[in-house]
Amino acid sequence: MPGALFAQSPVPPVAAPLSAWTEIEAEAAKAPPTGYNAYKAALASRPMWKNYFATYANWTAPAPRVPADGRLPNLSEKPRQPRFPLTPRVWPAKPGEASVCLWEDDKVAAVSFGIDDNNAMEVPMWLEISRTYGGIPITWNLITSNIDGVIDRGRVGSAGTWTLWKSVLDQGYQIQSHSVSHVGNPVLEDGWPGPDWEAAESMRQLDTNLPGQHTKVFVPPGASIKFFAVSGAWRASVVKYYASARGSSGIPINPANQTDYFDIRTTANIGPFVADEVTPGTPAWIANNQLKSILDPAHKNYRGWATFFTHALNFKDAALLTTKDPALAKVFDFYNKNRDQLWVGQFANVALYGQQRDTATIKILRTDASGIALDLTSRMDPEVFDYPLTVKVRLPDAWAAVAASQAGSPVPCSVVRNDGATYALVKARPDRGEILVAPKKN
Ligand SMILES: [Zn+2]
């Protein structure tokens, strides 16, 4: 698979050298006189970036947040082995027993979807596409520098305005960081403040300009021209400030018990992974990572987390998706039709859930006629990792209906039956106080 190839190639430098411009000029000179050319575009925008970087001349990297009580800011290690054994859905045997579900609502597997590079002009169409497929949760991964046209008024149509992105949040979608500059000029001699700045400053801009926003995921930008490739630098900067980051594996499925939370597998090359039939001769890294395998109990990807992303669609009518981008339409159809088994979740929510779950402990405090009391903790920093986990609690047979609370406040609770027994699915946050599941009195 491509990930293995990346691992063998030398780590790209932290920044492009000043001499990159000599090579870019040579490439631009070869370009046809008219039409878009990436090298010419890079040359043309160089003064703009130098002016923008000059406003950050005295920038210093903020100190990373230090969680209280020795809690973890994130799970930044590359897992070399499974963190826990993977099993089918768990059904606690005795009344009063509880377990943390692998995924929200005890779903079999998880899926998510993102859009990179703003493409603000397509937002209305995307909202319609999302509705067409029963409400696909979309994360927009934003390049922050030109929102409101700060550096290039002429391209604000693509970058969008803070007002637009606020309205996207208000409609229940999410926004995360795709860097400040998208390495438009990652040359230290031109004033580029570096990868720490791309990570920390994009977060600051999002959190400052979007009320209620708490940016937690970083999506490293890919260089549009090879001289600006600085991807080897991202992980060290991003783990300082973020809860998770996307990677560049080129495959869509993460094993639930061995996720690298700073190299989340994903791809924008969707077609190969939603084949109706895998034909002989298909490379193994494609054949073994078909989207549907996350629901196949016999497959190594069973119960995994699949994520895809895309950029501009370059059409204006949501109804054209099935003809213009049939692979993406197939992905959304799969998400929507398998909601009984899939957590169709926001990228950040799945990333938070996974790390909380991987470090969670659940204790039964007491069980009596008045209720079942539980203590749910995780090792993650509760200020950042605040997403509810789903806890499954085996109920006494006599309890037909229950209600749940945490620290005295009601929390979501539903009842499911399996093999003659009754279970409550309770959504509660780790480290937020005692969870009580109590029978409802008629
Ligand atoms: Zn991008």
PDB file of N, CA and C in Angstrom, residues 361-414:
ATOM      1  N   THR A 361     -12.174   3.178  31.746  1.00  0.00           N
ATOM      2  CA  THR A 361     -12.431   2.174  32.784  1.00  0.00           C
ATOM      3  C   THR A 361     -13.855   2.389  33.270  1.00  0.00           C
ATOM      4  N   ILE A 362     -14.608   1.299  33.381  1.00  0.00           N
ATOM      5  CA  ILE A 362     -15.949   1.427  33.944  1.00  0.00           C
ATOM      6  C   ILE A 362     -16.049   0.537  35.182  1.00  0.00           C
ATOM      7  N   LYS A 363     -16.576   1.151  36.261  1.00  0.00           N
ATOM      8  CA  LYS A 363     -16.706   0.412  37.522  1.00  0.00           C
ATOM      9  C   LYS A 363     -18.160   0.429  37.959  1.00  0.00           C
ATOM     10  N   ILE A 364     -18.611  -0.707  38.466  1.00  0.00           N
ATOM     11  CA  ILE A 364     -19.960  -0.760  39.040  1.00  0.00           C
ATOM     12  C   ILE A 364     -19.841  -0.363  40.508  1.00  0.00           C
ATOM     13  N   LEU A 365     -20.512   0.718  40.866  1.00  0.00           N
ATOM     14  CA  LEU A 365     -20.427   1.206  42.246  1.00  0.00           C
ATOM     15  C   LEU A 365     -21.413   0.472  43.146  1.00  0.00           C
ATOM     16  N   ARG A 366     -22.639   0.262  42.659  1.00  0.00           N
ATOM     17  CA  ARG A 366     -23.627  -0.507  43.430  1.00  0.00           C
ATOM     18  C   ARG A 366     -24.805  -0.866  42.541  1.00  0.00           C
ATOM     19  N   THR A 367     -25.491  -1.915  42.900  1.00  0.00           N
ATOM     20  CA  THR A 367     -26.695  -2.347  42.207  1.00  0.00           C
ATOM     21  C   THR A 367     -27.728  -2.703  43.255  1.00  0.00           C
ATOM     22  N   ASP A 368     -28.845  -2.024  43.223  1.00  0.00           N
ATOM     23  CA  ASP A 368     -29.946  -2.410  44.120  1.00  0.00           C
ATOM     24  C   ASP A 368     -31.267  -2.050  43.434  1.00  0.00           C
ATOM     25  N   ALA A 369     -32.344  -2.176  44.170  1.00  0.00           N
ATOM     26  CA  ALA A 369     -33.672  -1.983  43.564  1.00  0.00           C
ATOM     27  C   ALA A 369     -33.858  -0.559  43.043  1.00  0.00           C
ATOM     28  N   SER A 370     -33.098   0.389  43.587  1.00  0.00           N
ATOM     29  CA  SER A 370     -33.282   1.786  43.176  1.00  0.00           C
ATOM     30  C   SER A 370     -32.490   2.127  41.917  1.00  0.00           C
ATOM     31  N   GLY A 371     -31.519   1.283  41.555  1.00  0.00           N
ATOM     32  CA  GLY A 371     -30.775   1.574  40.334  1.00  0.00           C
ATOM     33  C   GLY A 371     -29.398   0.943  40.306  1.00  0.00           C
ATOM     34  N   ILE A 372     -28.720   1.141  39.173  1.00  0.00           N
ATOM     35  CA  ILE A 372     -27.346   0.676  38.986  1.00  0.00           C
ATOM     36  C   ILE A 372     -26.473   1.929  38.864  1.00  0.00           C
ATOM     37  N   ALA A 373     -25.480   2.029  39.760  1.00  0.00           N
ATOM     38  CA  ALA A 373     -24.605   3.211  39.750  1.00  0.00           C
ATOM     39  C   ALA A 373     -23.245   2.828  39.186  1.00  0.00           C
ATOM     40  N   LEU A 374     -22.741   3.651  38.256  1.00  0.00           N
ATOM     41  CA  LEU A 374     -21.490   3.351  37.557  1.00  0.00           C
ATOM     42  C   LEU A 374     -20.545   4.536  37.599  1.00  0.00           C
ATOM     43  N   ASP A 375     -19.248   4.216  37.555  1.00  0.00           N
ATOM     44  CA  ASP A 375     -18.225   5.268  37.467  1.00  0.00           C
ATOM     45  C   ASP A 375     -17.441   5.049  36.172  1.00  0.00           C
ATOM     46  N   LEU A 376     -17.482   6.053  35.285  1.00  0.00           N
ATOM     47  CA  LEU A 376     -16.807   5.957  33.985  1.00  0.00           C
ATOM     48  C   LEU A 376     -15.674   6.977  33.946  1.00  0.00           C
ATOM     49  N   THR A 377     -14.449   6.486  33.730  1.00  0.00           N
ATOM     50  CA  THR A 377     -13.295   7.388  33.637  1.00  0.00           C
ATOM     51  C   THR A 377     -12.522   7.080  32.357  1.00  0.00           C
ATOM     52  N   SER A 378     -11.704   8.042  31.924  1.00  0.00           N
ATOM     53  CA  SER A 378     -10.738   7.743  30.868  1.00  0.00           C
ATOM     54  C   SER A 378      -9.462   8.484  31.207  1.00  0.00           C
ATOM     55  N   ARG A 379      -8.387   8.136  30.534  1.00  0.00           N
ATOM     56  CA  ARG A 379      -7.103   8.787  30.835  1.00  0.00           C
ATOM     57  C   ARG A 379      -6.927  10.076  30.038  1.00  0.00           C
ATOM     58  N   MET A 380      -7.901  10.381  29.156  1.00  0.00           N
ATOM     59  CA  MET A 380      -7.745  11.552  28.299  1.00  0.00           C
ATOM     60  C   MET A 380      -8.104  12.839  29.054  1.00  0.00           C
ATOM     61  N   ASP A 381      -7.541  13.952  28.585  1.00  0.00           N
ATOM     62  CA  ASP A 381      -7.823  15.282  29.139  1.00  0.00           C
ATOM     63  C   ASP A 381      -9.316  15.607  28.969  1.00  0.00           C
ATOM     64  N   PRO A 382     -10.075  15.670  30.066  1.00  0.00           N
ATOM     65  CA  PRO A 382     -11.533  15.858  29.909  1.00  0.00           C
ATOM     66  C   PRO A 382     -11.930  17.224  29.345  1.00  0.00           C
ATOM     67  N   GLU A 383     -11.016  18.198  29.352  1.00  0.00           N
ATOM     68  CA  GLU A 383     -11.336  19.513  28.775  1.00  0.00           C
ATOM     69  C   GLU A 383     -11.437  19.439  27.249  1.00  0.00           C
ATOM     70  N   VAL A 384     -10.687  18.545  26.658  1.00  0.00           N
ATOM     71  CA  VAL A 384     -10.689  18.386  25.197  1.00  0.00           C
ATOM     72  C   VAL A 384     -11.537  17.178  24.789  1.00  0.00           C
ATOM     73  N   PHE A 385     -11.379  16.109  25.545  1.00  0.00           N
ATOM     74  CA  PHE A 385     -12.078  14.853  25.214  1.00  0.00           C
ATOM     75  C   PHE A 385     -13.394  14.813  25.981  1.00  0.00           C
ATOM     76  N   ASP A 386     -14.412  15.449  25.395  1.00  0.00           N
ATOM     77  CA  ASP A 386     -15.674  15.650  26.095  1.00  0.00           C
ATOM     78  C   ASP A 386     -16.847  15.011  25.348  1.00  0.00           C
ATOM     79  N   TYR A 387     -16.538  14.004  24.514  1.00  0.00           N
ATOM     80  CA  TYR A 387     -17.604  13.386  23.730  1.00  0.00           C
ATOM     81  C   TYR A 387     -18.193  12.210  24.526  1.00  0.00           C
ATOM     82  N   PRO A 388     -19.528  12.053  24.523  1.00  0.00           N
ATOM     83  CA  PRO A 388     -20.113  10.956  25.319  1.00  0.00           C
ATOM     84  C   PRO A 388     -19.763   9.578  24.752  1.00  0.00           C
ATOM     85  N   LEU A 389     -19.419   8.659  25.644  1.00  0.00           N
ATOM     86  CA  LEU A 389     -19.270   7.250  25.265  1.00  0.00           C
ATOM     87  C   LEU A 389     -20.613   6.560  25.454  1.00  0.00           C
ATOM     88  N   THR A 390     -20.852   5.509  24.680  1.00  0.00           N
ATOM     89  CA  THR A 390     -22.062   4.709  24.902  1.00  0.00           C
ATOM     90  C   THR A 390     -21.698   3.532  25.798  1.00  0.00           C
ATOM     91  N   VAL A 391     -22.400   3.418  26.914  1.00  0.00           N
ATOM     92  CA  VAL A 391     -22.168   2.338  27.880  1.00  0.00           C
ATOM     93  C   VAL A 391     -23.364   1.402  27.833  1.00  0.00           C
ATOM     94  N   LYS A 392     -23.077   0.115  27.744  1.00  0.00           N
ATOM     95  CA  LYS A 392     -24.155  -0.884  27.728  1.00  0.00           C
ATOM     96  C   LYS A 392     -24.267  -1.517  29.121  1.00  0.00           C
ATOM     97  N   VAL A 393     -25.469  -1.493  29.667  1.00  0.00           N
ATOM     98  CA  VAL A 393     -25.691  -1.985  31.031  1.00  0.00           C
ATOM     99  C   VAL A 393     -26.748  -3.096  30.997  1.00  0.00           C
ATOM    100  N   ARG A 394     -26.399  -4.271  31.503  1.00  0.00           N
ATOM    101  CA  ARG A 394     -27.379  -5.359  31.612  1.00  0.00           C
ATOM    102  C   ARG A 394     -28.342  -5.014  32.748  1.00  0.00           C
ATOM    103  N   LEU A 395     -29.645  -5.056  32.424  1.00  0.00           N
ATOM    104  CA  LEU A 395     -30.662  -4.674  33.401  1.00  0.00           C
ATOM    105  C   LEU A 395     -31.268  -5.914  34.056  1.00  0.00           C
ATOM    106  N   PRO A 396     -31.729  -5.776  35.291  1.00  0.00           N
ATOM    107  CA  PRO A 396     -32.529  -6.863  35.886  1.00  0.00           C
ATOM    108  C   PRO A 396     -33.772  -7.101  35.016  1.00  0.00           C
ATOM    109  N   ASP A 397     -34.189  -8.355  34.890  1.00  0.00           N
ATOM    110  CA  ASP A 397     -35.282  -8.695  33.981  1.00  0.00           C
ATOM    111  C   ASP A 397     -36.568  -7.928  34.296  1.00  0.00           C
ATOM    112  N   ALA A 398     -36.762  -7.589  35.567  1.00  0.00           N
ATOM    113  CA  ALA A 398     -38.015  -6.941  35.971  1.00  0.00           C
ATOM    114  C   ALA A 398     -38.097  -5.478  35.518  1.00  0.00           C
ATOM    115  N   TRP A 399     -36.955  -4.904  35.077  1.00  0.00           N
ATOM    116  CA  TRP A 399     -36.962  -3.477  34.699  1.00  0.00           C
ATOM    117  C   TRP A 399     -37.319  -3.333  33.214  1.00  0.00           C
ATOM    118  N   ALA A 400     -38.550  -2.948  32.960  1.00  0.00           N
ATOM    119  CA  ALA A 400     -38.981  -2.838  31.555  1.00  0.00           C
ATOM    120  C   ALA A 400     -38.560  -1.501  30.958  1.00  0.00           C
ATOM    121  N   ALA A 401     -38.570  -0.479  31.765  1.00  0.00           N
ATOM    122  CA  ALA A 401     -38.215   0.860  31.282  1.00  0.00           C
ATOM    123  C   ALA A 401     -37.277   1.507  32.295  1.00  0.00           C
ATOM    124  N   VAL A 402     -36.279   2.241  31.775  1.00  0.00           N
ATOM    125  CA  VAL A 402     -35.312   2.888  32.671  1.00  0.00           C
ATOM    126  C   VAL A 402     -35.056   4.326  32.228  1.00  0.00           C
ATOM    127  N   ALA A 403     -34.493   5.095  33.120  1.00  0.00           N
ATOM    128  CA  ALA A 403     -33.994   6.429  32.806  1.00  0.00           C
ATOM    129  C   ALA A 403     -32.571   6.510  33.343  1.00  0.00           C
ATOM    130  N   ALA A 404     -31.738   7.351  32.718  1.00  0.00           N
ATOM    131  CA  ALA A 404     -30.347   7.465  33.165  1.00  0.00           C
ATOM    132  C   ALA A 404     -30.003   8.914  33.466  1.00  0.00           C
ATOM    133  N   SER A 405     -29.098   9.064  34.408  1.00  0.00           N
ATOM    134  CA  SER A 405     -28.617  10.408  34.736  1.00  0.00           C
ATOM    135  C   SER A 405     -27.118  10.332  35.022  1.00  0.00           C
ATOM    136  N   GLN A 406     -26.456  11.490  34.908  1.00  0.00           N
ATOM    137  CA  GLN A 406     -25.046  11.589  35.292  1.00  0.00           C
ATOM    138  C   GLN A 406     -24.893  12.821  36.154  1.00  0.00           C
ATOM    139  N   ALA A 407     -24.345  12.622  37.336  1.00  0.00           N
ATOM    140  CA  ALA A 407     -24.218  13.715  38.317  1.00  0.00           C
ATOM    141  C   ALA A 407     -25.565  14.426  38.503  1.00  0.00           C
ATOM    142  N   GLY A 408     -26.636  13.662  38.442  1.00  0.00           N
ATOM    143  CA  GLY A 408     -27.961  14.204  38.723  1.00  0.00           C
ATOM    144  C   GLY A 408     -28.715  14.769  37.530  1.00  0.00           C
ATOM    145  N   SER A 409     -28.035  14.922  36.368  1.00  0.00           N
ATOM    146  CA  SER A 409     -28.707  15.466  35.177  1.00  0.00           C
ATOM    147  C   SER A 409     -29.047  14.329  34.212  1.00  0.00           C
ATOM    148  N   PRO A 410     -30.225  14.387  33.557  1.00  0.00           N
ATOM    149  CA  PRO A 410     -30.599  13.322  32.631  1.00  0.00           C
ATOM    150  C   PRO A 410     -29.606  13.201  31.474  1.00  0.00           C
ATOM    151  N   VAL A 411     -29.320  11.956  31.058  1.00  0.00           N
ATOM    152  CA  VAL A 411     -28.504  11.710  29.858  1.00  0.00           C
ATOM    153  C   VAL A 411     -29.273  10.738  28.964  1.00  0.00           C
ATOM    154  N   PRO A 412     -28.955  10.726  27.639  1.00  0.00           N
ATOM    155  CA  PRO A 412     -29.690   9.851  26.716  1.00  0.00           C
ATOM    156  C   PRO A 412     -29.572   8.375  27.110  1.00  0.00           C
ATOM    157  N   CYS A 413     -30.691   7.679  26.996  1.00  0.00           N
ATOM    158  CA  CYS A 413     -30.730   6.273  27.389  1.00  0.00           C
ATOM    159  C   CYS A 413     -31.784   5.565  26.550  1.00  0.00           C
ATOM    160  N   SER A 414     -31.408   4.436  25.945  1.00  0.00           N
ATOM    161  CA  SER A 414     -32.400   3.647  25.227  1.00  0.00           C
ATOM    162  C   SER A 414     -32.284   2.201  25.690  1.00  0.00           C
TER     163      SER A 414
END
